[in-house]
Short mmCIF file of C-alpha atoms (C1' of nucleotides) in Angstrom, two decimals:
data_model
loop_
_atom_site.label_atom_id
_atom_site.label_comp_id
_atom_site.label_asym_id
_atom_site.label_seq_id
_atom_site.Cartn_x
_atom_site.Cartn_y
_atom_site.Cartn_z
CA UNK A 1 22.15 45.65 2.73
CA UNK A 2 25.81 47.57 1.66
CA UNK A 3 26.40 45.66 -1.71
CA UNK A 4 30.13 47.66 -1.86
CA UNK A 5 31.57 45.74 0.18
CA UNK A 6 33.05 42.97 -1.23
CA UNK A 7 33.40 39.06 0.13
CA UNK A 8 36.83 38.33 0.89
CA UNK A 9 36.96 35.03 2.87
CA UNK A 10 33.81 33.88 5.43
CA UNK A 11 33.27 36.27 7.70
CA UNK A 12 35.54 39.14 6.22
CA UNK A 13 34.63 42.02 4.11
CA UNK A 14 36.46 44.41 2.43
CA UNK A 15 35.88 47.12 3.84
CA UNK A 16 34.29 50.08 1.04
CA UNK A 17 36.90 53.10 0.86
CA UNK A 18 35.31 56.04 1.95
CA UNK A 19 35.59 58.89 0.07
CA UNK A 20 33.38 62.28 0.63
CA UNK A 21 32.52 62.49 -2.51
CA UNK A 22 30.35 59.39 -1.67
CA UNK A 23 29.62 60.73 1.10
CA UNK A 24 27.68 63.71 0.30
CA UNK A 25 26.46 61.81 -3.02
CA UNK A 26 24.80 59.49 -0.42
CA UNK A 27 23.27 61.77 2.44
CA UNK A 28 22.54 64.21 -0.80
CA UNK A 29 20.30 61.28 -2.04
CA UNK A 30 19.20 59.77 0.79
CA UNK A 31 17.44 63.74 1.51
CA UNK A 32 16.43 64.35 -1.79
CA UNK A 33 14.51 60.42 -2.50
CA UNK A 34 12.07 61.56 0.95
CA UNK A 35 11.05 65.19 -0.42
CA UNK A 36 13.30 66.83 2.64
CA UNK A 37 14.56 68.45 -0.43
CA UNK A 38 11.29 69.04 -3.05
CA UNK A 39 11.70 68.53 -6.07
CA UNK A 40 12.82 72.28 -7.87
CA UNK A 41 14.46 73.06 -5.41
CA UNK A 42 17.40 74.53 -5.87
CA UNK A 43 20.98 73.73 -5.02
CA UNK A 44 23.97 76.43 -4.11
CA UNK A 45 27.54 74.66 -3.89
CA UNK A 46 28.87 76.91 -1.53
CA UNK A 47 26.24 76.86 0.69
CA UNK A 48 25.61 72.59 0.58
CA UNK A 49 29.57 72.62 0.38
CA UNK A 50 29.37 74.86 4.20
CA UNK A 51 26.41 72.47 5.85
CA UNK A 52 28.82 69.26 4.76
CA UNK A 53 31.71 71.08 6.20
CA UNK A 54 33.74 70.64 3.30
CA UNK A 55 35.14 72.04 -0.51
CA UNK A 56 33.23 72.97 -3.49
CA UNK A 57 35.29 70.28 -5.59
CA UNK A 58 34.56 66.74 -4.44
CA UNK A 59 30.52 68.16 -3.59
CA UNK A 60 31.10 69.42 -7.37
CA UNK A 61 32.23 65.62 -8.01
CA UNK A 62 28.66 64.00 -6.42
CA UNK A 63 26.35 66.84 -7.73
CA UNK A 64 27.83 65.47 -11.03
CA UNK A 65 26.89 61.96 -9.76
CA UNK A 66 22.91 62.62 -8.66
CA UNK A 67 22.86 64.38 -11.73
CA UNK A 68 24.31 62.23 -14.44
CA UNK A 69 21.37 60.15 -12.26
CA UNK A 70 18.67 61.63 -12.97
CA UNK A 71 17.35 63.41 -9.48
CA UNK A 72 19.68 67.24 -10.18
CA UNK A 73 19.76 68.69 -13.54
CA UNK A 74 22.09 71.59 -13.55
CA UNK A 75 22.75 74.73 -16.32
CA UNK A 76 26.07 75.73 -16.96
CA UNK A 77 27.26 79.87 -14.79
CA UNK A 78 22.83 79.40 -13.79
CA UNK A 79 22.21 76.80 -10.79
CA UNK A 80 21.71 73.50 -10.26
CA UNK A 81 18.26 71.83 -8.45
CA UNK A 82 16.39 69.12 -7.55
CA UNK A 83 14.33 67.65 -10.98
CA UNK A 84 10.14 68.22 -11.08
CA UNK A 85 8.39 65.41 -12.82
CA UNK A 86 5.66 66.40 -15.29
CA UNK A 87 3.08 64.49 -15.73
CA UNK A 88 5.04 62.16 -19.20
CA UNK A 89 7.62 61.67 -17.00
CA UNK A 90 5.58 59.95 -14.62
CA UNK A 91 3.85 57.98 -17.03
CA UNK A 92 6.81 57.28 -18.66
CA UNK A 93 7.79 55.54 -15.24
CA UNK A 94 5.07 53.23 -15.14
CA UNK A 95 5.00 51.70 -18.74
CA UNK A 96 8.07 51.10 -18.54
CA UNK A 97 8.28 49.40 -14.52
CA UNK A 98 5.62 47.16 -16.88
CA UNK A 99 8.41 46.84 -19.76
CA UNK A 100 11.07 45.84 -17.10
CA UNK A 101 8.92 44.00 -14.15
CA UNK A 102 7.89 41.52 -16.91
CA UNK A 103 11.16 40.67 -17.55
CA UNK A 104 12.47 40.47 -14.76
CA UNK A 105 9.76 37.84 -13.64
CA UNK A 106 10.67 35.83 -17.05
CA UNK A 107 14.71 35.82 -16.15
CA UNK A 108 13.82 35.05 -12.71
CA UNK A 109 10.38 32.53 -13.55
CA UNK A 110 13.00 29.51 -12.74
CA UNK A 111 14.60 30.92 -9.95
CA UNK A 112 12.26 31.35 -6.84
CA UNK A 113 13.01 28.49 -5.06
CA UNK A 114 12.54 28.02 -0.93
CA UNK A 115 14.11 31.00 -0.33
CA UNK A 116 12.27 33.46 -2.62
CA UNK A 117 9.07 32.84 -1.72
CA UNK A 118 9.77 33.64 2.73
CA UNK A 119 11.77 36.98 1.38
CA UNK A 120 8.21 38.28 -0.83
CA UNK A 121 5.78 37.05 2.09
CA UNK A 122 8.47 38.86 4.20
CA UNK A 123 8.76 41.24 2.75
CA UNK A 124 4.90 41.79 1.73
CA UNK A 125 4.08 41.33 5.71
CA UNK A 126 6.23 44.18 6.01
CA UNK A 127 4.12 46.52 3.63
CA UNK A 128 2.00 45.68 5.13
CA UNK A 129 1.96 46.68 8.86
CA UNK A 130 3.47 49.46 7.80
CA UNK A 131 1.00 51.03 6.20
CA UNK A 132 -1.01 49.80 8.90
CA UNK A 133 0.64 51.60 10.96
CA UNK A 134 0.10 54.97 8.68
CA UNK A 135 3.58 55.11 8.81
CA UNK A 136 3.70 56.53 4.32
CA UNK A 137 7.68 57.01 4.63
CA UNK A 138 8.03 53.20 5.39
CA UNK A 139 5.70 52.27 2.76
CA UNK A 140 7.29 53.87 0.20
CA UNK A 141 10.39 51.77 1.15
CA UNK A 142 8.37 49.45 1.80
CA UNK A 143 6.74 48.81 -1.57
CA UNK A 144 10.24 49.58 -3.17
CA UNK A 145 11.45 46.68 -1.51
CA UNK A 146 9.18 44.43 -2.12
CA UNK A 147 9.16 44.64 -5.95
CA UNK A 148 12.64 44.65 -6.11
CA UNK A 149 12.73 41.35 -4.84
CA UNK A 150 12.43 40.01 -7.78
CA UNK A 151 15.42 42.32 -9.67
CA UNK A 152 18.00 40.78 -6.75
CA UNK A 153 16.87 37.22 -7.98
CA UNK A 154 16.99 37.22 -12.03
CA UNK A 155 20.92 37.94 -11.37
CA UNK A 156 20.42 40.35 -13.98
CA UNK A 157 23.20 43.07 -13.23
CA UNK A 158 22.03 45.17 -15.93
CA UNK A 159 18.87 45.20 -15.76
CA UNK A 160 19.40 45.72 -11.87
CA UNK A 161 22.02 48.46 -12.77
CA UNK A 162 18.27 49.69 -14.63
CA UNK A 163 15.91 49.44 -12.17
CA UNK A 164 17.73 51.21 -9.57
CA UNK A 165 17.94 54.20 -11.79
CA UNK A 166 14.68 53.69 -12.73
CA UNK A 167 13.39 52.95 -8.21
CA UNK A 168 15.23 56.73 -7.55
CA UNK A 169 12.92 58.26 -10.79
CA UNK A 170 10.00 56.76 -8.88
CA UNK A 171 11.07 57.33 -5.11
CA UNK A 172 11.30 60.88 -5.63
CA UNK A 173 7.48 61.14 -6.74
CA UNK A 174 6.42 59.29 -4.27
CA UNK A 175 7.64 61.04 -2.15
CA UNK A 176 6.95 64.41 -3.87
CA UNK A 177 2.94 63.08 -4.21
CA UNK A 178 3.51 62.12 -0.14
CA UNK A 179 4.63 64.92 0.16
CA UNK A 180 1.56 67.46 -1.25
CA UNK A 181 -1.44 65.69 -0.56
CA UNK A 182 -0.31 62.25 1.87
CA UNK A 183 -3.03 60.09 -0.18
CA UNK A 184 -0.90 57.32 -0.05
CA UNK A 185 -1.78 56.60 3.52
CA UNK A 186 -5.25 55.36 3.86
CA UNK A 187 -5.12 53.21 0.35
CA UNK A 188 -5.67 49.62 1.63
CA UNK A 189 -2.55 47.37 0.26
CA UNK A 190 -3.73 45.92 -3.16
CA UNK A 191 0.02 43.41 -3.05
CA UNK A 192 -2.18 39.93 -1.76
CA UNK A 193 -3.01 38.81 -5.56
CA UNK A 194 0.76 40.16 -7.15
CA UNK A 195 2.73 38.01 -4.44
CA UNK A 196 0.15 35.80 -4.91
CA UNK A 197 0.58 35.48 -9.09
CA UNK A 198 3.99 35.85 -8.40
CA UNK A 199 4.31 32.58 -5.96
CA UNK A 200 2.14 31.21 -8.95
CA UNK A 201 2.82 28.80 -12.43
CA UNK A 202 1.07 31.45 -14.66
CA UNK A 203 3.68 33.56 -16.67
CA UNK A 204 1.39 34.68 -19.08
CA UNK A 205 -1.00 35.80 -15.75
CA UNK A 206 1.85 37.53 -13.94
CA UNK A 207 3.06 39.86 -17.04
CA UNK A 208 -0.82 40.64 -17.36
CA UNK A 209 -0.79 40.58 -13.10
CA UNK A 210 1.82 43.32 -13.43
CA UNK A 211 -0.07 45.64 -16.30
CA UNK A 212 -3.11 45.78 -13.73
CA UNK A 213 -1.25 46.77 -10.70
CA UNK A 214 0.99 49.29 -12.84
CA UNK A 215 -2.14 50.64 -14.22
CA UNK A 216 -4.39 50.64 -10.99
CA UNK A 217 -1.65 53.09 -9.26
CA UNK A 218 -0.67 55.15 -13.20
CA UNK A 219 -4.94 56.03 -12.25
CA UNK A 220 -4.59 56.72 -9.39
CA UNK A 221 -1.73 59.39 -10.17
CA UNK A 222 -3.37 60.50 -12.22
CA UNK A 223 -6.34 62.32 -11.22
CA UNK A 224 -4.07 64.14 -8.44
CA UNK A 225 -1.73 65.14 -11.32
CA UNK A 226 -4.53 66.08 -13.66
CA UNK A 227 -4.81 69.89 -13.94
CA UNK A 228 -1.27 70.80 -11.87
CA UNK A 229 0.14 70.30 -15.70
CA UNK A 230 4.16 71.72 -14.40
CA UNK A 231 6.92 71.67 -16.81
CA UNK A 232 9.83 68.71 -17.11
CA UNK A 233 12.84 69.22 -16.51
CA UNK A 234 14.75 66.39 -17.08
CA UNK A 235 16.96 66.58 -20.01
CA UNK A 236 16.16 64.39 -22.16
CA UNK A 237 19.59 65.20 -23.83
CA UNK A 238 22.60 62.41 -22.93
CA UNK A 239 25.33 63.92 -21.73
CA UNK B 1 21.10 67.73 -35.05
CA UNK B 2 22.48 69.52 -32.19
CA UNK B 3 19.24 69.90 -29.54
CA UNK B 4 20.82 71.93 -28.13
CA UNK B 5 21.08 74.64 -30.10
CA UNK B 6 17.80 76.69 -29.45
CA UNK B 7 15.52 79.43 -32.73
CA UNK B 8 15.49 82.38 -31.60
CA UNK B 9 15.20 83.87 -35.61
CA UNK B 10 15.60 83.51 -38.66
CA UNK B 11 19.31 82.39 -38.79
CA UNK B 12 19.74 83.27 -35.26
CA UNK B 13 20.31 79.86 -32.96
CA UNK B 14 21.92 80.55 -28.96
CA UNK B 15 25.10 78.64 -28.68
CA UNK B 16 26.02 76.35 -26.66
CA UNK B 17 26.91 77.07 -23.03
CA UNK B 18 30.89 75.66 -22.99
CA UNK B 19 32.22 74.48 -19.60
CA UNK B 20 35.83 71.90 -20.57
CA UNK B 21 33.77 69.30 -18.82
CA UNK B 22 31.81 69.21 -21.80
CA UNK B 23 34.12 69.11 -24.52
CA UNK B 24 36.91 66.63 -22.17
CA UNK B 25 33.30 64.32 -22.02
CA UNK B 26 32.12 64.31 -25.37
CA UNK B 27 36.08 64.02 -27.31
CA UNK B 28 36.57 61.15 -23.97
CA UNK B 29 34.16 59.10 -24.91
CA UNK B 30 34.69 59.62 -28.71
CA UNK B 31 38.26 57.84 -28.17
CA UNK B 32 36.67 55.25 -26.30
CA UNK B 33 33.65 54.10 -28.03
CA UNK B 34 35.51 54.56 -31.01
CA UNK B 35 38.07 52.18 -29.55
CA UNK B 36 40.92 53.45 -29.53
CA UNK B 37 41.70 53.79 -26.20
CA UNK B 38 40.90 49.50 -25.49
CA UNK B 39 38.37 48.17 -22.59
CA UNK B 40 40.87 47.72 -19.42
CA UNK B 41 43.61 51.18 -20.51
CA UNK B 42 44.25 52.41 -17.13
CA UNK B 43 42.33 56.42 -17.20
CA UNK B 44 45.59 58.34 -15.88
CA UNK B 45 43.95 61.32 -14.10
CA UNK B 46 47.63 64.16 -14.41
CA UNK B 47 48.35 62.31 -17.98
CA UNK B 48 44.66 63.19 -19.37
CA UNK B 49 45.37 66.65 -18.24
CA UNK B 50 48.05 67.79 -19.56
CA UNK B 51 47.14 65.60 -22.32
CA UNK B 52 43.79 68.21 -23.09
CA UNK B 53 45.36 71.52 -21.66
CA UNK B 54 43.70 71.85 -18.67
CA UNK B 55 43.83 71.27 -14.84
CA UNK B 56 42.66 67.93 -13.24
CA UNK B 57 39.16 69.61 -12.02
CA UNK B 58 37.45 69.85 -14.86
CA UNK B 59 38.93 66.28 -15.77
CA UNK B 60 37.62 64.69 -13.25
CA UNK B 61 33.64 65.72 -13.08
CA UNK B 62 34.34 64.17 -17.00
CA UNK B 63 35.22 61.38 -15.47
CA UNK B 64 32.27 60.79 -13.20
CA UNK B 65 29.84 61.18 -16.11
CA UNK B 66 31.64 58.55 -18.22
CA UNK B 67 31.50 56.54 -15.30
CA UNK B 68 28.47 56.82 -14.01
CA UNK B 69 27.09 56.32 -18.39
CA UNK B 70 29.02 53.00 -17.24
CA UNK B 71 32.29 53.18 -20.04
CA UNK B 72 34.58 53.58 -17.09
CA UNK B 73 35.34 51.82 -13.76
CA UNK B 74 37.40 53.25 -10.93
CA UNK B 75 38.79 52.05 -7.34
CA UNK B 76 39.25 55.27 -4.81
CA UNK B 77 42.55 56.56 -4.58
CA UNK B 78 44.34 53.50 -6.95
CA UNK B 79 43.66 53.96 -10.62
CA UNK B 80 40.52 54.33 -13.40
CA UNK B 81 40.32 52.43 -15.92
CA UNK B 82 37.57 51.50 -19.39
CA UNK B 83 35.07 48.84 -18.64
CA UNK B 84 36.48 45.52 -20.27
CA UNK B 85 33.20 43.63 -20.38
CA UNK B 86 32.83 39.77 -20.00
CA UNK B 87 30.66 37.00 -21.62
CA UNK B 88 28.66 37.25 -18.85
CA UNK B 89 28.10 41.60 -19.17
CA UNK B 90 27.45 41.55 -23.58
CA UNK B 91 24.72 38.16 -23.02
CA UNK B 92 23.00 40.66 -21.12
CA UNK B 93 22.75 43.44 -22.69
CA UNK B 94 21.49 41.44 -26.09
CA UNK B 95 18.78 40.38 -23.73
CA UNK B 96 18.25 43.82 -23.16
CA UNK B 97 18.09 44.80 -26.52
CA UNK B 98 15.63 42.26 -26.87
CA UNK B 99 13.29 43.54 -24.21
CA UNK B 100 14.04 47.18 -24.42
CA UNK B 101 13.89 47.51 -28.60
CA UNK B 102 10.53 44.69 -28.16
CA UNK B 103 8.06 47.86 -25.88
CA UNK B 104 10.52 50.50 -29.18
CA UNK B 105 8.35 48.79 -31.06
CA UNK B 106 5.01 48.05 -29.48
CA UNK B 107 5.54 51.84 -28.71
CA UNK B 108 5.13 53.59 -32.39
CA UNK B 109 3.91 50.71 -33.99
CA UNK B 110 1.16 53.52 -34.79
CA UNK B 111 3.27 56.47 -35.26
CA UNK B 112 5.26 54.50 -37.91
CA UNK B 113 4.94 57.44 -40.49
CA UNK B 114 5.80 58.36 -44.78
CA UNK B 115 8.86 59.90 -42.77
CA UNK B 116 9.75 56.50 -40.67
CA UNK B 117 9.10 54.35 -43.34
CA UNK B 118 11.62 56.53 -45.37
CA UNK B 119 14.20 57.07 -42.72
CA UNK B 120 13.89 53.61 -42.19
CA UNK B 121 14.94 52.57 -45.84
CA UNK B 122 17.09 55.31 -45.78
CA UNK B 123 19.20 54.13 -43.01
CA UNK B 124 18.89 50.20 -44.25
CA UNK B 125 20.35 51.69 -47.61
CA UNK B 126 23.76 53.40 -45.63
CA UNK B 127 24.01 50.25 -43.38
CA UNK B 128 24.23 48.31 -46.55
CA UNK B 129 26.80 50.76 -48.08
CA UNK B 130 29.23 50.88 -45.73
CA UNK B 131 29.42 47.62 -45.24
CA UNK B 132 29.85 47.13 -49.42
CA UNK B 133 32.43 49.75 -48.35
CA UNK B 134 34.61 47.70 -46.24
CA UNK B 135 34.11 50.20 -43.39
CA UNK B 136 33.89 48.65 -40.25
CA UNK B 137 33.97 51.50 -37.45
CA UNK B 138 30.86 53.02 -40.51
CA UNK B 139 29.30 50.09 -40.18
CA UNK B 140 29.15 50.12 -36.91
CA UNK B 141 27.76 53.30 -36.97
CA UNK B 142 24.54 52.88 -39.53
CA UNK B 143 23.99 50.10 -37.33
CA UNK B 144 23.26 52.02 -33.71
CA UNK B 145 21.90 54.75 -36.57
CA UNK B 146 19.47 52.03 -37.68
CA UNK B 147 17.94 50.41 -34.70
CA UNK B 148 18.41 54.00 -32.96
CA UNK B 149 14.82 54.63 -35.17
CA UNK B 150 12.22 52.95 -33.09
CA UNK B 151 13.44 55.33 -30.55
CA UNK B 152 13.69 58.60 -31.84
CA UNK B 153 10.16 58.01 -33.38
CA UNK B 154 7.85 57.13 -30.34
CA UNK B 155 8.87 59.33 -28.08
CA UNK B 156 9.56 57.49 -24.55
CA UNK B 157 12.27 59.98 -23.28
CA UNK B 158 13.21 57.81 -20.83
CA UNK B 159 13.15 54.55 -22.87
CA UNK B 160 15.06 56.66 -25.19
CA UNK B 161 17.34 58.07 -22.22
CA UNK B 162 17.61 54.00 -21.27
CA UNK B 163 18.94 52.86 -24.70
CA UNK B 164 21.64 55.86 -24.69
CA UNK B 165 23.06 54.02 -21.95
CA UNK B 166 22.50 50.39 -23.61
CA UNK B 167 23.98 51.91 -26.78
CA UNK B 168 27.02 52.94 -25.20
CA UNK B 169 27.94 49.93 -23.56
CA UNK B 170 27.30 47.68 -27.72
CA UNK B 171 29.53 50.41 -29.28
CA UNK B 172 31.78 49.48 -26.37
CA UNK B 173 31.81 45.67 -27.39
CA UNK B 174 31.48 46.29 -31.03
CA UNK B 175 34.14 48.31 -31.11
CA UNK B 176 36.46 46.07 -28.71
CA UNK B 177 35.41 43.59 -31.11
CA UNK B 178 36.27 44.29 -34.60
CA UNK B 179 39.81 45.82 -33.01
CA UNK B 180 40.98 42.39 -31.64
CA UNK B 181 39.20 40.14 -34.89
CA UNK B 182 36.85 42.27 -37.53
CA UNK B 183 34.37 39.69 -38.31
CA UNK B 184 32.18 41.86 -38.60
CA UNK B 185 33.59 43.38 -42.08
CA UNK B 186 33.24 40.16 -45.13
CA UNK B 187 30.22 39.11 -42.78
CA UNK B 188 27.07 39.75 -44.51
CA UNK B 189 23.83 42.19 -43.33
CA UNK B 190 20.77 40.15 -42.19
CA UNK B 191 18.87 42.80 -41.39
CA UNK B 192 16.62 42.66 -44.57
CA UNK B 193 13.89 41.39 -43.02
CA UNK B 194 13.96 43.72 -39.82
CA UNK B 195 13.39 46.36 -42.04
CA UNK B 196 9.85 44.29 -43.81
CA UNK B 197 9.21 43.38 -40.71
CA UNK B 198 9.10 46.64 -39.13
CA UNK B 199 7.62 48.32 -42.26
CA UNK B 200 4.40 45.17 -42.38
CA UNK B 201 1.16 45.11 -40.63
CA UNK B 202 2.03 41.85 -37.50
CA UNK B 203 3.49 43.88 -34.14
CA UNK B 204 4.29 39.41 -33.16
CA UNK B 205 5.75 38.63 -35.50
CA UNK B 206 8.29 42.38 -35.56
CA UNK B 207 8.38 41.12 -31.70
CA UNK B 208 10.09 37.46 -33.20
CA UNK B 209 12.21 39.73 -35.56
CA UNK B 210 13.40 40.53 -32.99
CA UNK B 211 14.17 38.44 -30.73
CA UNK B 212 15.48 35.97 -33.61
CA UNK B 213 17.56 39.39 -34.82
CA UNK B 214 19.37 39.77 -31.39
CA UNK B 215 19.87 36.03 -30.97
CA UNK B 216 21.01 35.18 -34.36
CA UNK B 217 24.24 38.05 -33.09
CA UNK B 218 24.93 36.93 -29.87
CA UNK B 219 25.48 33.60 -31.25
CA UNK B 220 28.17 34.79 -33.66
CA UNK B 221 30.12 36.75 -30.65
CA UNK B 222 29.13 34.68 -28.74
CA UNK B 223 31.66 31.98 -30.54
CA UNK B 224 34.30 34.44 -30.37
CA UNK B 225 34.15 34.99 -27.00
CA UNK B 226 34.77 31.75 -25.68
CA UNK B 227 37.51 30.25 -24.09
CA UNK B 228 38.52 34.55 -23.31
CA UNK B 229 36.52 34.73 -20.59
CA UNK B 230 38.13 38.15 -18.75
CA UNK B 231 36.58 38.33 -15.85
CA UNK B 232 34.06 41.79 -15.37
CA UNK B 233 35.27 44.99 -14.34
CA UNK B 234 31.76 45.85 -14.69
CA UNK B 235 30.56 47.26 -11.42
CA UNK B 236 26.89 46.19 -10.34
CA UNK B 237 26.69 48.58 -7.31
CA UNK B 238 24.68 51.51 -7.99
CA UNK B 239 28.13 54.73 -7.05
"C1'" DG C 1 63.61 29.93 -1.17
"C1'" DT C 2 59.10 33.27 1.53
"C1'" DC C 3 57.67 36.10 5.16
"C1'" DG C 4 57.11 40.33 6.71
"C1'" DC C 5 58.25 45.11 6.66
"C1'" DT C 6 59.93 49.72 4.59
"C1'" DC C 7 60.23 53.00 1.80
"C1'" DT C 8 59.25 55.07 -2.03
"C1'" DG C 9 57.16 57.07 -6.24
"C1'" DA C 10 53.21 57.72 -8.02
"C1'" DT C 11 48.38 58.53 -8.76
"C1'" DT C 12 44.61 60.10 -6.54
"C1'" DG C 13 41.25 62.74 -2.86
"C1'" DT C 14 40.82 67.57 -1.28
"C1'" DC C 15 41.17 72.13 -0.90
"C1'" DA C 16 41.75 76.79 -0.99
"C1'" DA C 17 41.63 81.71 -4.48
"C1'" DC C 18 41.01 83.34 -8.60
"C1'" DA C 19 38.31 83.93 -12.66
"C1'" DA C 20 34.44 83.76 -15.67
"C1'" DT C 21 29.12 83.83 -16.16
"C1'" DC C 22 25.28 85.39 -15.65
"C1'" DG C 23 19.89 87.38 -13.48
"C1'" DA C 24 17.98 91.21 -12.16
"C1'" DC C 25 17.54 95.70 -11.02
"C1'" DA C 26 18.98 100.90 -11.42
"C1'" DA C 27 20.66 104.41 -14.86
"C1'" DT C 28 20.09 106.23 -19.10
"C1'" DC C 29 18.33 107.85 -24.36
"C1'" DA C 30 14.08 107.52 -27.22
"C1'" DT D 1 6.40 105.32 -20.91
"C1'" DG D 2 8.63 101.82 -22.63
"C1'" DA D 3 12.80 100.26 -24.16
"C1'" DT D 4 17.65 99.21 -23.99
"C1'" DT D 5 21.87 99.39 -21.72
"C1'" DG D 6 25.04 100.16 -17.46
"C1'" DT D 7 26.31 97.42 -13.51
"C1'" DC D 8 26.40 95.05 -9.51
"C1'" DG D 9 26.13 91.12 -6.49
"C1'" DA D 10 25.45 86.14 -6.38
"C1'" DT D 11 26.99 81.39 -8.31
"C1'" DT D 12 28.80 78.39 -11.23
"C1'" DG D 13 34.03 76.47 -14.06
"C1'" DT D 14 38.84 76.76 -13.46
"C1'" DT D 15 43.25 76.27 -11.86
"C1'" DG D 16 47.89 74.66 -8.90
"C1'" DA D 17 49.60 73.88 -4.50
"C1'" DC D 18 49.64 70.19 -0.59
"C1'" DA D 19 47.42 65.63 2.05
"C1'" DA D 20 46.34 60.86 2.58
"C1'" DT D 21 46.77 56.76 -0.25
"C1'" DC D 22 48.42 52.44 -2.65
"C1'" DA D 23 50.98 49.14 -5.14
"C1'" DG D 24 55.59 47.32 -5.37
"C1'" DA D 25 60.26 47.54 -5.24
"C1'" DG D 26 64.19 46.16 -1.92
"C1'" DC D 27 65.55 43.97 1.61
"C1'" DG D 28 66.82 41.75 6.41
"C1'" DA D 29 65.16 37.87 9.11
"C1'" DC D 30 63.80 33.21 10.20
#
DNA sequence: GTCGCTCTGATTGTCAACAATCGACAATCA
DNA sequence: TGATTGTCGATTGTTGACAATCAGAGCGAC
């Protein structure tokens, strides 16, 4: 779904104005989030500019965008590289997910119409399909799609924006996680009760379900990360 | 507190590496958040470049940074301008504040040592002082400082990062708000119970206090915004 | 009067060259 | 031998010029 398409009339959409910066940012984000360019990998402007067949101007702007999104880190006059998340970073991602997703369900609780229910089950089925097929990369995307539904439905743009930012880090972590040990594949789905509760009538139960769900995921990855403690390269500063 | 200063030896600190981009982003953010450049105002690259005495390259990167922070909006080949928040945007900011600040207090609840208590009271006193002095601009900063303490203490870098982003929008709104009608000045402080509860022992009471506090602020501004419904120029898309 | 067209000035997007800085290696000296 | 300093290649930061695009003014046809 292209969010940059602006509806003007039935069947008519304004084509998004294209700049090199946008295309580069999009493609670069894709290869980073897919894990093709692993965490910690250096990003060299001149090489990338040659590869994308553009000059360094628009490339640098694309990099600046990804830096602000929290996917890259740069040191002036020295270099740029893909962030590598520490154990603590991952822990923070999980706790933040609980908070945001509970808030999203609170906002969306009264908006769960028939369309929502059907879409939720459709996405769950899609996730199960990718897991059964053993397609790790697709299952990552499917799981993000499933959890993303409530943010789309709740109608809170600022919340969705925040989730988008968090989703990037989560996806980055999952991709690296899978890349390193591929422990996602064999595991069972674990979203049955999530979907069931989301379709039920108990908001408090949903809050508990989210916390439990994230904690399961957190513990699974916690054991994996033990021992390979790498320093966080995530800048806690603002600019 | 300059976080970029790194202690090396007594009296010796590493000077922060400076680039034009950083300085411009800093100064431009300051004038936007102070309200000197009001919401909706156009940002012309060539004019700004002349003003800052740099070329358009680093200036564009600074703009890109502020765009990603959500302070500016740009349309390719057309122009850039300061965002203007709609009524709905402000409503979202307030609801998000409740969620984040409750989460922050949950994380920080067991870390409220003597230093925290003293600092909280110090910042509250500073806020009261600015209000008594009738200094609207200073009182905005003081209130942000007061609410920011819990984020600093909770030790959750991702949460603090999220708060920083939200704070920018809040500050922008407050500045424009004050600029338009200056209704902040005469009003009483209203943080007594907030501080009192934050120093108490009831986390649930704190949650309720936060919700009530934000709702008060929300209602105050709600009436002000009624009727001057301006369309949101905040891009809900990602990048 | 209104619609559509062209032209124009302004603004942004892109490029290639140049300058500043850094990290690493080699040379030098106590 | 160890530490310090000079040098060099690589990389990023910056610049000014040029190209692409847009919004609106002006004008003519209907």
